[in-house]
Tab-separated table of C-alpha atoms in Angstrom:
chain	number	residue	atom	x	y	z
A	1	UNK	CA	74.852	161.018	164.214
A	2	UNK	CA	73.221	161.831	161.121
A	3	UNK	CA	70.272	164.113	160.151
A	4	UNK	CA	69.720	163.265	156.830
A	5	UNK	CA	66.726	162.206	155.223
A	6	UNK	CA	66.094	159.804	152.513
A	7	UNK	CA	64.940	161.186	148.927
A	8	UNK	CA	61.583	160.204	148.100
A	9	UNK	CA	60.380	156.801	147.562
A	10	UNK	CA	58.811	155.793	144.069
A	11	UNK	CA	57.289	152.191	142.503
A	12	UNK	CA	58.579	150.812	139.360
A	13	UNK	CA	57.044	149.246	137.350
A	14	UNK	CA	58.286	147.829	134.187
A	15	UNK	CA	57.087	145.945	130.993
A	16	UNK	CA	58.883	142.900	130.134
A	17	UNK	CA	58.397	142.569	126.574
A	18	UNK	CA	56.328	144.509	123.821
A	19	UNK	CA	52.005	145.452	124.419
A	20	UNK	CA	52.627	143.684	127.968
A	21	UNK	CA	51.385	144.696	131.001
A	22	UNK	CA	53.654	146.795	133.497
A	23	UNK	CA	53.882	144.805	136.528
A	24	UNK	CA	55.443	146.346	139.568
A	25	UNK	CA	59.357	145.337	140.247
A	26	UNK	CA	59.860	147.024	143.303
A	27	UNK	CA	60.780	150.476	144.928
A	28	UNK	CA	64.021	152.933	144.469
A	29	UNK	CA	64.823	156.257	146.081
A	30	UNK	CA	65.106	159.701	144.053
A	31	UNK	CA	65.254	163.086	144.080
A	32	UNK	CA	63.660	163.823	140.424
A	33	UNK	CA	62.165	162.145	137.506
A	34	UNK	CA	65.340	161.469	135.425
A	35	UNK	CA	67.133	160.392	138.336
A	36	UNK	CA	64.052	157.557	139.475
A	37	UNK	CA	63.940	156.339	135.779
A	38	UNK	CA	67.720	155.775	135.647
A	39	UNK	CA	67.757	154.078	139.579
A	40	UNK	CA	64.982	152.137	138.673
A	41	UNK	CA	66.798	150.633	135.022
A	42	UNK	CA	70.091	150.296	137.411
A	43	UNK	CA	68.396	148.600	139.812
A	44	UNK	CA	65.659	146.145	138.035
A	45	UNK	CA	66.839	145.559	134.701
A	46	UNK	CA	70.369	144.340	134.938
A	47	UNK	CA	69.187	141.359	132.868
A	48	UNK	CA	67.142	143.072	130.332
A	49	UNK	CA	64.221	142.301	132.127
A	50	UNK	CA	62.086	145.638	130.314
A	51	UNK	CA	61.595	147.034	127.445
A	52	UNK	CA	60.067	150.338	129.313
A	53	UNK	CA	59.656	151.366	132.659
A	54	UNK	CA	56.934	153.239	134.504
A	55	UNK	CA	58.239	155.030	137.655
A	56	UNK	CA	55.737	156.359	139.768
A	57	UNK	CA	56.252	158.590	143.696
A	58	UNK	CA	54.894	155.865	146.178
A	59	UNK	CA	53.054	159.283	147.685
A	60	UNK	CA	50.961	159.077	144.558
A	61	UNK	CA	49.585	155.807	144.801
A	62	UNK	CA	46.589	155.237	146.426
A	63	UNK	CA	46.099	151.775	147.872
A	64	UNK	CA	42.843	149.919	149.433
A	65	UNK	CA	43.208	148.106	152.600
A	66	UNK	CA	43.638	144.290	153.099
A	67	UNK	CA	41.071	144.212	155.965
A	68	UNK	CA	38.644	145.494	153.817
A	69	UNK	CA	39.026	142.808	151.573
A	70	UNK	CA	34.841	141.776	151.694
A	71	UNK	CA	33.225	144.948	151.713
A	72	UNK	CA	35.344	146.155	148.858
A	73	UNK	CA	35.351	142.980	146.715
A	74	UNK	CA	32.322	141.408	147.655
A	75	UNK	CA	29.831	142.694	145.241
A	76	UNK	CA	31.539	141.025	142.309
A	77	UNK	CA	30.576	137.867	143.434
A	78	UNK	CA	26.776	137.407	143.744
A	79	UNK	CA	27.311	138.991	140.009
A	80	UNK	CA	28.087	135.525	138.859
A	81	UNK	CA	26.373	136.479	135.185
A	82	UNK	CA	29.679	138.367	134.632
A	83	UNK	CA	31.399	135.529	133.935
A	84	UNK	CA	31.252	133.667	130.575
A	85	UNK	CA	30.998	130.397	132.505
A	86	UNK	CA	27.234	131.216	133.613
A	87	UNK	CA	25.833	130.435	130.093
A	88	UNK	CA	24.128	127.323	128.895
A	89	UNK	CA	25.210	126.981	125.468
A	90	UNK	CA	23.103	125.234	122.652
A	91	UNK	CA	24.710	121.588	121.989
A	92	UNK	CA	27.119	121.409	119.058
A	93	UNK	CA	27.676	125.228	118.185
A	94	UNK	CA	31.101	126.018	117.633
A	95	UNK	CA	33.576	128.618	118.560
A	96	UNK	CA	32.134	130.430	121.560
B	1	UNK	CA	37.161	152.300	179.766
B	2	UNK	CA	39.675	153.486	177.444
B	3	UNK	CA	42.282	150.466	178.281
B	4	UNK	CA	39.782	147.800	177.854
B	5	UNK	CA	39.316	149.027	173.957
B	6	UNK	CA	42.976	148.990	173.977
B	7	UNK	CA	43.112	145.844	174.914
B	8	UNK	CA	40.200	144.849	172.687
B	9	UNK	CA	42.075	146.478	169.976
B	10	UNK	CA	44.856	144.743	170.689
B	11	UNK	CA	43.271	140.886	170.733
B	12	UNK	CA	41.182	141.454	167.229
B	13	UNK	CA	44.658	142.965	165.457
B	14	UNK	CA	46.255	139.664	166.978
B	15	UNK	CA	43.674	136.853	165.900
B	16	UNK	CA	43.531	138.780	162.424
B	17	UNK	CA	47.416	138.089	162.477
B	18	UNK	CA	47.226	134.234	163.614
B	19	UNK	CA	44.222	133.534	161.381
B	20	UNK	CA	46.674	134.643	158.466
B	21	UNK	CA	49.632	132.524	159.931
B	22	UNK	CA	47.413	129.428	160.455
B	23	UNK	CA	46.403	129.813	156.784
B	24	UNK	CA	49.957	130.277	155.455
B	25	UNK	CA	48.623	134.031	154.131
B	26	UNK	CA	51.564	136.844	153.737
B	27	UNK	CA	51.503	139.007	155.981
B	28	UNK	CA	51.446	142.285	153.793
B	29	UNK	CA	52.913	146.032	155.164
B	30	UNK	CA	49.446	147.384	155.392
B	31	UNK	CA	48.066	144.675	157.863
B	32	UNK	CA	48.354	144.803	161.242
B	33	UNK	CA	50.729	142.808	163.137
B	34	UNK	CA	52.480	142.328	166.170
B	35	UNK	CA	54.840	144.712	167.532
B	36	UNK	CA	57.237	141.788	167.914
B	37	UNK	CA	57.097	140.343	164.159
B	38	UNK	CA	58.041	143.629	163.116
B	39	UNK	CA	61.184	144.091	165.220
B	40	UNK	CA	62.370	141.070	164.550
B	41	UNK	CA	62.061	141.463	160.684
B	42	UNK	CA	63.282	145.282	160.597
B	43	UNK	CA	66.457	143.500	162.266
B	44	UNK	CA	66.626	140.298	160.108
B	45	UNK	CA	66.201	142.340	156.689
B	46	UNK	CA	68.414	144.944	157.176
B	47	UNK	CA	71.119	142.818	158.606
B	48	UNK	CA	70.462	140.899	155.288
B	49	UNK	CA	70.230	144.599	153.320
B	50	UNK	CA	73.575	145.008	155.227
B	51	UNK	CA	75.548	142.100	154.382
B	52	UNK	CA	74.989	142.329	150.633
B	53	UNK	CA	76.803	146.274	150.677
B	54	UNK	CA	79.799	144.992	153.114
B	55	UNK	CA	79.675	141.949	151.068
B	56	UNK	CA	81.448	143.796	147.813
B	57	UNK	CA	84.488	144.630	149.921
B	58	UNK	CA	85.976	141.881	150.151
B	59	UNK	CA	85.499	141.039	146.167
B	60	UNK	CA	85.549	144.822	145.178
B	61	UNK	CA	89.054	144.410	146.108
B	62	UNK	CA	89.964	142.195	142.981
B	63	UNK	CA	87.735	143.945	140.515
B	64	UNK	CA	91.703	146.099	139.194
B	65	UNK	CA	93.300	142.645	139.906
B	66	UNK	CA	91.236	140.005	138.192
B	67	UNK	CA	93.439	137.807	135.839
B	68	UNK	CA	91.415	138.395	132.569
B	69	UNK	CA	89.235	141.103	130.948
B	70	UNK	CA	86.076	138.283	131.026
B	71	UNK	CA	87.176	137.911	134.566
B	72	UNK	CA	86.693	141.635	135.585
B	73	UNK	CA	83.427	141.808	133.668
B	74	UNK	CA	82.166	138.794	135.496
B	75	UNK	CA	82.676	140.269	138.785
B	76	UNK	CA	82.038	143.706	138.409
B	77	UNK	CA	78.430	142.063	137.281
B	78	UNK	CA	78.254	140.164	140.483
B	79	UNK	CA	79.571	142.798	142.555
B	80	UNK	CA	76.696	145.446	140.612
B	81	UNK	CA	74.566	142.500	141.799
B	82	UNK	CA	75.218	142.273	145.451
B	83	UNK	CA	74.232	146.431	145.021
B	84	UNK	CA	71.108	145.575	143.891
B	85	UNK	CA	70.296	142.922	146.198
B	86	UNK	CA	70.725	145.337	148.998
B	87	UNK	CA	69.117	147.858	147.417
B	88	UNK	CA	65.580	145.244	147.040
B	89	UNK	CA	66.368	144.355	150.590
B	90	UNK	CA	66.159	148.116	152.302
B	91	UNK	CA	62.968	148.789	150.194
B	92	UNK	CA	61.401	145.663	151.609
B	93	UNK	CA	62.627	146.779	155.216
B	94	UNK	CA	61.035	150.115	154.673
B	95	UNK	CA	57.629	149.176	154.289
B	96	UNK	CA	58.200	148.213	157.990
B	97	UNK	CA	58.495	151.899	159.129
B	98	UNK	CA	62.391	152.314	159.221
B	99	UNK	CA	64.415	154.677	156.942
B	100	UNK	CA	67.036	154.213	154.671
B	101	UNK	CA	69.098	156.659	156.818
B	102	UNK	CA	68.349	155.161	160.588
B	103	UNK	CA	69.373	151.658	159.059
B	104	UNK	CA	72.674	153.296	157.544
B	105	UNK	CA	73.358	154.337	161.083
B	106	UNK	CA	72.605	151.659	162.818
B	107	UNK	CA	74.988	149.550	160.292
B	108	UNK	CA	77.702	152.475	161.450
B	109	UNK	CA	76.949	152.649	165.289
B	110	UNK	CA	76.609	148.779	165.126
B	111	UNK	CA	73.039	148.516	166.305
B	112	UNK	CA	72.514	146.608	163.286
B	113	UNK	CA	74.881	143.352	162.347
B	114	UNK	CA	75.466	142.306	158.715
B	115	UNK	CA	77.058	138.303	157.689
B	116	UNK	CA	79.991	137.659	160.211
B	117	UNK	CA	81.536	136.104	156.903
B	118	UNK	CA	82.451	139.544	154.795
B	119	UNK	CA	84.800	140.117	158.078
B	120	UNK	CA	87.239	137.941	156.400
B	121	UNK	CA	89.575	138.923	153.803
B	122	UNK	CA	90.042	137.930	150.104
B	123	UNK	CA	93.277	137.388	150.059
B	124	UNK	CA	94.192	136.046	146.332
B	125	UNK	CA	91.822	135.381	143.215
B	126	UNK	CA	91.613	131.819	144.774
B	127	UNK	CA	89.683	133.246	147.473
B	128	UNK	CA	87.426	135.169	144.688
B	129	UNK	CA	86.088	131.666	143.615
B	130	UNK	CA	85.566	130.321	147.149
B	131	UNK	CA	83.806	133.419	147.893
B	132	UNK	CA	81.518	133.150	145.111
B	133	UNK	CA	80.974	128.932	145.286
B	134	UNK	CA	81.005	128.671	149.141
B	135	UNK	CA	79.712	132.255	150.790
B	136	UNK	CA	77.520	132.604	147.782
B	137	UNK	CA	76.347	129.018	147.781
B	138	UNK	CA	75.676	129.048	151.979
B	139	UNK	CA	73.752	132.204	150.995
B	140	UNK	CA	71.596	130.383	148.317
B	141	UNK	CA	70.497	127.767	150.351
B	142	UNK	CA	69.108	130.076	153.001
B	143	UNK	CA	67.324	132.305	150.540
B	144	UNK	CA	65.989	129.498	148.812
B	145	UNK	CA	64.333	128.828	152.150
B	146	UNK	CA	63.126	132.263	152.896
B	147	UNK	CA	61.109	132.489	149.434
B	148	UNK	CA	58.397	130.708	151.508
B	149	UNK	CA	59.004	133.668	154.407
B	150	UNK	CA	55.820	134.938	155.572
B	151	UNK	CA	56.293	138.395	155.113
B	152	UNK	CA	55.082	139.682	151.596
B	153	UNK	CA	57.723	141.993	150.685
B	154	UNK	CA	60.612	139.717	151.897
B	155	UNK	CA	59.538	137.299	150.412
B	156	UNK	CA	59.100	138.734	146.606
B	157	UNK	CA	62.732	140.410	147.070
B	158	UNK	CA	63.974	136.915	147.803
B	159	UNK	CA	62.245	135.618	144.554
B	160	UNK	CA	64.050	138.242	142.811
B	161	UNK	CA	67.486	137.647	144.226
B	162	UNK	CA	67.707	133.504	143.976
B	163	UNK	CA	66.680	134.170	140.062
B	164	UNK	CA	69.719	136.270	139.903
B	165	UNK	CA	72.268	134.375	142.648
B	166	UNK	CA	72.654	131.246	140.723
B	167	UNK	CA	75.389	133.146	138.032
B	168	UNK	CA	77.105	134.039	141.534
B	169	UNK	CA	77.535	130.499	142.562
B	170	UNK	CA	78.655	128.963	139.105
B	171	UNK	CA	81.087	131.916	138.696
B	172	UNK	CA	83.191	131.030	141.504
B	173	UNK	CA	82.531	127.576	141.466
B	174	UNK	CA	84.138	128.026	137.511
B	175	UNK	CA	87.116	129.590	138.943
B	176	UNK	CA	88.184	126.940	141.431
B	177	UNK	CA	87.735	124.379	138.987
B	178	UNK	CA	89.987	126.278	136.620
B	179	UNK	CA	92.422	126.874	138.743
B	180	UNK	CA	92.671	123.039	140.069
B	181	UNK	CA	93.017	122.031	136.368
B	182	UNK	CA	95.839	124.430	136.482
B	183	UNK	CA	99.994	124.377	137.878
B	184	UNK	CA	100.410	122.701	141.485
B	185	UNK	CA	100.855	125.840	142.765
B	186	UNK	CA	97.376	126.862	141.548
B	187	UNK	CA	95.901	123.887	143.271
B	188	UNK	CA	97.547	124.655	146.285
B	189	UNK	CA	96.060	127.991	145.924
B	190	UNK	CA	92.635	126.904	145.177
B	191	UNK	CA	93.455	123.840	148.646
B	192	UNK	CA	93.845	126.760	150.569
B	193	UNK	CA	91.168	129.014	150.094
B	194	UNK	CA	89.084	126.082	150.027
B	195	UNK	CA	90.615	125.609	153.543
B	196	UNK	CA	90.163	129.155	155.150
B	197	UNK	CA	86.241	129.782	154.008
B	198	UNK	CA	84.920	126.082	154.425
B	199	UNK	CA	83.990	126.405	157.887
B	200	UNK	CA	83.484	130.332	157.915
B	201	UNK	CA	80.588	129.383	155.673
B	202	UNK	CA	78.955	127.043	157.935
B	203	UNK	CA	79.155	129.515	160.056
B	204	UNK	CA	76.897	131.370	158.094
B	205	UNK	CA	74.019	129.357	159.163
B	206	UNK	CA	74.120	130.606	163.231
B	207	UNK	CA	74.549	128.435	165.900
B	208	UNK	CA	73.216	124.820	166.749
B	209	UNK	CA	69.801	124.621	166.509
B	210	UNK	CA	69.779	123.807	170.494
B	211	UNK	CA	71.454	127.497	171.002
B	212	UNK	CA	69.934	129.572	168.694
B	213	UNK	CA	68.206	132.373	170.284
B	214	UNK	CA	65.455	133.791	168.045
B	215	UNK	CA	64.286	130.497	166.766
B	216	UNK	CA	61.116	130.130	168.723
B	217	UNK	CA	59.665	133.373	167.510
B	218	UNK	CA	61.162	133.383	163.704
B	219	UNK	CA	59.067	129.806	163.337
B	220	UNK	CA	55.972	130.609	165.126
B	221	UNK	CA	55.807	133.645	162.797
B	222	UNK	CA	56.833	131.466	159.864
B	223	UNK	CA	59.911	134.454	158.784
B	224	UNK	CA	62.168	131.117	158.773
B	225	UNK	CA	60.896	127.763	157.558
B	226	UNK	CA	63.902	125.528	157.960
B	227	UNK	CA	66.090	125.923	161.241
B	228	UNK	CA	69.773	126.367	160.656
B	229	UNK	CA	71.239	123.200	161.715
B	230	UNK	CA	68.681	122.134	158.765
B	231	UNK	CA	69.849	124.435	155.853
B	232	UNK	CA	73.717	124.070	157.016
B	233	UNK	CA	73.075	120.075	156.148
B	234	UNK	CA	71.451	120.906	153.052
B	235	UNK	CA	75.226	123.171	151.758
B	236	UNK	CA	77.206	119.916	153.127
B	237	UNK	CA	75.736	117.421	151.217
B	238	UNK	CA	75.813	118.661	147.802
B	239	UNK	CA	79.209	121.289	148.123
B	240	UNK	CA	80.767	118.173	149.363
B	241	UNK	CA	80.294	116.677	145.960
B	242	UNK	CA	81.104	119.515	144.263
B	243	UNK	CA	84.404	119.396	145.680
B	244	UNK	CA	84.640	115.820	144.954
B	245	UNK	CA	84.551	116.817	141.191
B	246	UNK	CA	87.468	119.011	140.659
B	247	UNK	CA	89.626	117.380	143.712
B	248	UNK	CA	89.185	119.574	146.445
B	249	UNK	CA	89.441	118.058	150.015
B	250	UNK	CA	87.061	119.539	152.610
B	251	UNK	CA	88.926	120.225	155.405
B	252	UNK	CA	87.479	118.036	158.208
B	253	UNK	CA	88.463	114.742	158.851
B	254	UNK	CA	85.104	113.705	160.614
B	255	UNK	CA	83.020	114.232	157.411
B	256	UNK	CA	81.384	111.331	157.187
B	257	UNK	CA	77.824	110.295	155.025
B	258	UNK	CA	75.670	109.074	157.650
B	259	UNK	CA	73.288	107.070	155.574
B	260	UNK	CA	70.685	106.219	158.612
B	261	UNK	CA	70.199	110.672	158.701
B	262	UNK	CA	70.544	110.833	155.054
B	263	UNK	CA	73.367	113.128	155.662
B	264	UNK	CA	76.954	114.356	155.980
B	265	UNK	CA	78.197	113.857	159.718
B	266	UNK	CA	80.752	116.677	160.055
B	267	UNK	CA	83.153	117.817	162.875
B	268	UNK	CA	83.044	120.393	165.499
B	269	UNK	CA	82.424	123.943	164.944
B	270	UNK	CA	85.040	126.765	166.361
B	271	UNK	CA	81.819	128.257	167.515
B	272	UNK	CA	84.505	130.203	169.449
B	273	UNK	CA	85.715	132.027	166.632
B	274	UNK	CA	82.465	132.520	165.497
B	275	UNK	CA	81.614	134.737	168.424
B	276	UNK	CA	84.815	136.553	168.936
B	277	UNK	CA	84.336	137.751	164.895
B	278	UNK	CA	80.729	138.476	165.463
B	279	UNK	CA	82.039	140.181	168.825
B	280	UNK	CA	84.256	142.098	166.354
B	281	UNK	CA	87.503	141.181	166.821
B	282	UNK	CA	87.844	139.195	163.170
B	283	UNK	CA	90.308	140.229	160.997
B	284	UNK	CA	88.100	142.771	159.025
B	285	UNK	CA	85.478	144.188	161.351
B	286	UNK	CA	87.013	147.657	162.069
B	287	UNK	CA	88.174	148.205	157.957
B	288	UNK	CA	84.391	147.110	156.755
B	289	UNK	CA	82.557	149.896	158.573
B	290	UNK	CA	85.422	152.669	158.227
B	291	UNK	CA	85.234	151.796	154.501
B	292	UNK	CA	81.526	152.133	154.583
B	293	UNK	CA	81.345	155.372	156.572
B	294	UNK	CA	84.018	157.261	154.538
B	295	UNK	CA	82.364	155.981	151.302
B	296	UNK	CA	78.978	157.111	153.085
B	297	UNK	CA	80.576	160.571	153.619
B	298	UNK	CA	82.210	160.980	150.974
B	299	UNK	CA	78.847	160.759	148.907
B	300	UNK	CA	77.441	163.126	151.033
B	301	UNK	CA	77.566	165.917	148.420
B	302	UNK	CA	75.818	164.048	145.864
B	303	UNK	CA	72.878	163.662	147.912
B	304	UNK	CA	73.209	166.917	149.049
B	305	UNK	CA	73.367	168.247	145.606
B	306	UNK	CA	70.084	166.160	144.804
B	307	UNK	CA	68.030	167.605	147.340
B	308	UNK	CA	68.878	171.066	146.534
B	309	UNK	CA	67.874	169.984	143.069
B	310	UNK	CA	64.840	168.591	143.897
B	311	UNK	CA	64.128	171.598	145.968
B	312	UNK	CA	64.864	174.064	143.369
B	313	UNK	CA	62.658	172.403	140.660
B	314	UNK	CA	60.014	172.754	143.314
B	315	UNK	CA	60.199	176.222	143.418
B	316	UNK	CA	60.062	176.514	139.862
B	317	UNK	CA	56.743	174.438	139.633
């Protein structure tokens, strides 16, 4: 019946208040830049949920795999020295 | 040699998939499941995707006729809303491996089903409020339910919508009380709509538990948590109060608290109706999907217009 195709996909991501980090809302459909910034404000920030938005084409975003989950994350930790946890502290200093 | 790896394949895909369900773990697009899980979800989200676009029909019809300016804001918010809600939905579905066009077809051929509820009309602003209190409330309590569902994507789109369906509810809810503190004639408009949607919107939750088809396969893969006999018990213990409040009668004389279940008793279901609308013979079936196909050709030129766009700024690049 039909033989159209869907514009391209692209991730938003917006930043809910001021020095924030952008956190990803969800996905819209566009065919250019202006058009995926204005989708994406129509679509996830009907309650002022942003004060700047990040859009991003899903093509462009490279993701790892969930199965690889050990080999890729592993390493970090037998590192345990990374953490600040792993120090013994001298008794009574203050502040850090 | 080649069909045993196949088959070897297949069993280490499917106890990655059950060690994830036995430990409660979303299921995320990238992993690998079964071929099953993901028909059934491409057909529960986009029937869901479906029902919030047909749903602003029946209210889009009152946005011109609402009583008051605050009125018309109100629901063109809610109705913006619903557009958004669908929107989340058919993203979600996506990440299954279905377009955005072959669900909009399937909606048109009828492949896919959307909420047998939006094949009902809204008849006066009464019906506005009931819409917004009863179908919106029924809908609540099910999403509630599916924020748990185990598919990732689902799941964070139904996070997203409750946060934002809770206005819906208390809008309508607002409007029937309003109108029963208003003339007898408003009550009896308010009595009415109250009586034409009540059991629609039980409806909402399916059939019995003991008849529902897909309810082996939607709990063993954990997409629903509560069964529907479940979450329809849940709406009819605390609407009934509701009602009780502004001094609306529910319109079934069996309703009865049954304090040994801890619940409303209520009486039989015209499960009858419910398939011949589903069946699509309700008063609205045909109208919903013409509306939706002219409005979807209609449009055509806009997208048409951004694709030659998009194509042009290509070449320039």
């Amino acid at each position: 019946m039909t033989n159209e195709t869907d514009l391209p996909r692209w991730e938003v991501f917006t930043q809910i208040k001021p020095g924030a980090n952008y956190m990803h809302a969800g996905t819209i459909h566009a065919s250019d830049k202006k058009m995926a910034l204005q989708n994406a404000r129509d679509t996830y920030t009907r309650r002022g949920e942003g004060t700047s938005i990040w859009v991003v084409p899903s093509d462009a975003i490279v993701a790892s795999n969930p199965d690889d989950k050990e080999m890729f994350f592993d390493p970090s930790n037998d590192k345990i020295y990374r953490l600040p946890t792993f120090y013994v502290m001298p008794e009574g200093a203050k502040a850090i | 040699m080649e069909q045993r790896d196949d088959a070897l394949v297949q069993s280490t895909m499917q106890s990655a998939f059950d060690r994830k369900m036995e430990q409660d773990m979303p299921i995320e697009p990238k992993d690998e499941m079964p071929e099953g899980y993901r028909k059934h979800l491409i057909r529960q989200m986009s029937q869901h995707a479906h029902s919030e676009v047909i749903g602003m029909q029946p209210e889009g019809n009152w946005i011109t006729r609402a009583p008051s300016l605050r009125a018309r804001q109100i629901l063109l918010a809610k109705i913006q809303d619903e557009c958004g809600h669908g929107l989340y939905l058919y993203s979600a579905a996506e990440t299954l491996g279905i377009s955005r066009a072959e669900m909009t077809e399937q909606l048109h051929t009828g492949k896919a089903k959307y909420s047998n509820i939006f094949n009902y009309p809204a008849l006066n602003w009464a019906d506005v409020g009931a819409i917004g209190w009863l179908v919106d409330g029924a809908a609540i309590v099910n999403q509630v339910s599916l924020q748990r569902t185990s598919y990732g994507p689902y799941s964070r789109a139904m996070v997203r919508i409750c946060k934002e369906e809770s206005f819906h509810q208390r809008q309508g809810y607002e409007i029937m009380s309003k109108m029963m503190c208003g003339t007898v004639a408003q009550r009896e408009m308010a009595q009415d709509a109250m009586n034409r949607w009540w059991w629609p919107s039980l409806m909402m939750f399916g059939p019995h538990d003991s008849e529902s088809p897909h309810t082996g396969d939607a709990f063993r893969w954990k997409i629903k948590r509560q069964s529907n006999d479940e979450l329809r018990a849940k709406f009819i213990d605390k609407t009934v109060q509701q009602a009780d409040v502004i001094g609306l009668t529910v319109p079934d004389k069996d309703l009865r608290w049954n304090e040994a279940r801890g619940h409303y008793d209520h009486g039989p279901i015209n499960w009858q109706e419910f398939y011949k609308v589903i069946g699509g013979y309700g008063p609205c079936n045909v109208q919903r999907i013409a509306h939706h196909k002219k409005v979807h050709s209609d449009g055509a030129w806009v997208r048409a217009a951004a694709e030659a766009y998009m194509t042009k700024q290509k070449l320039i690049a």
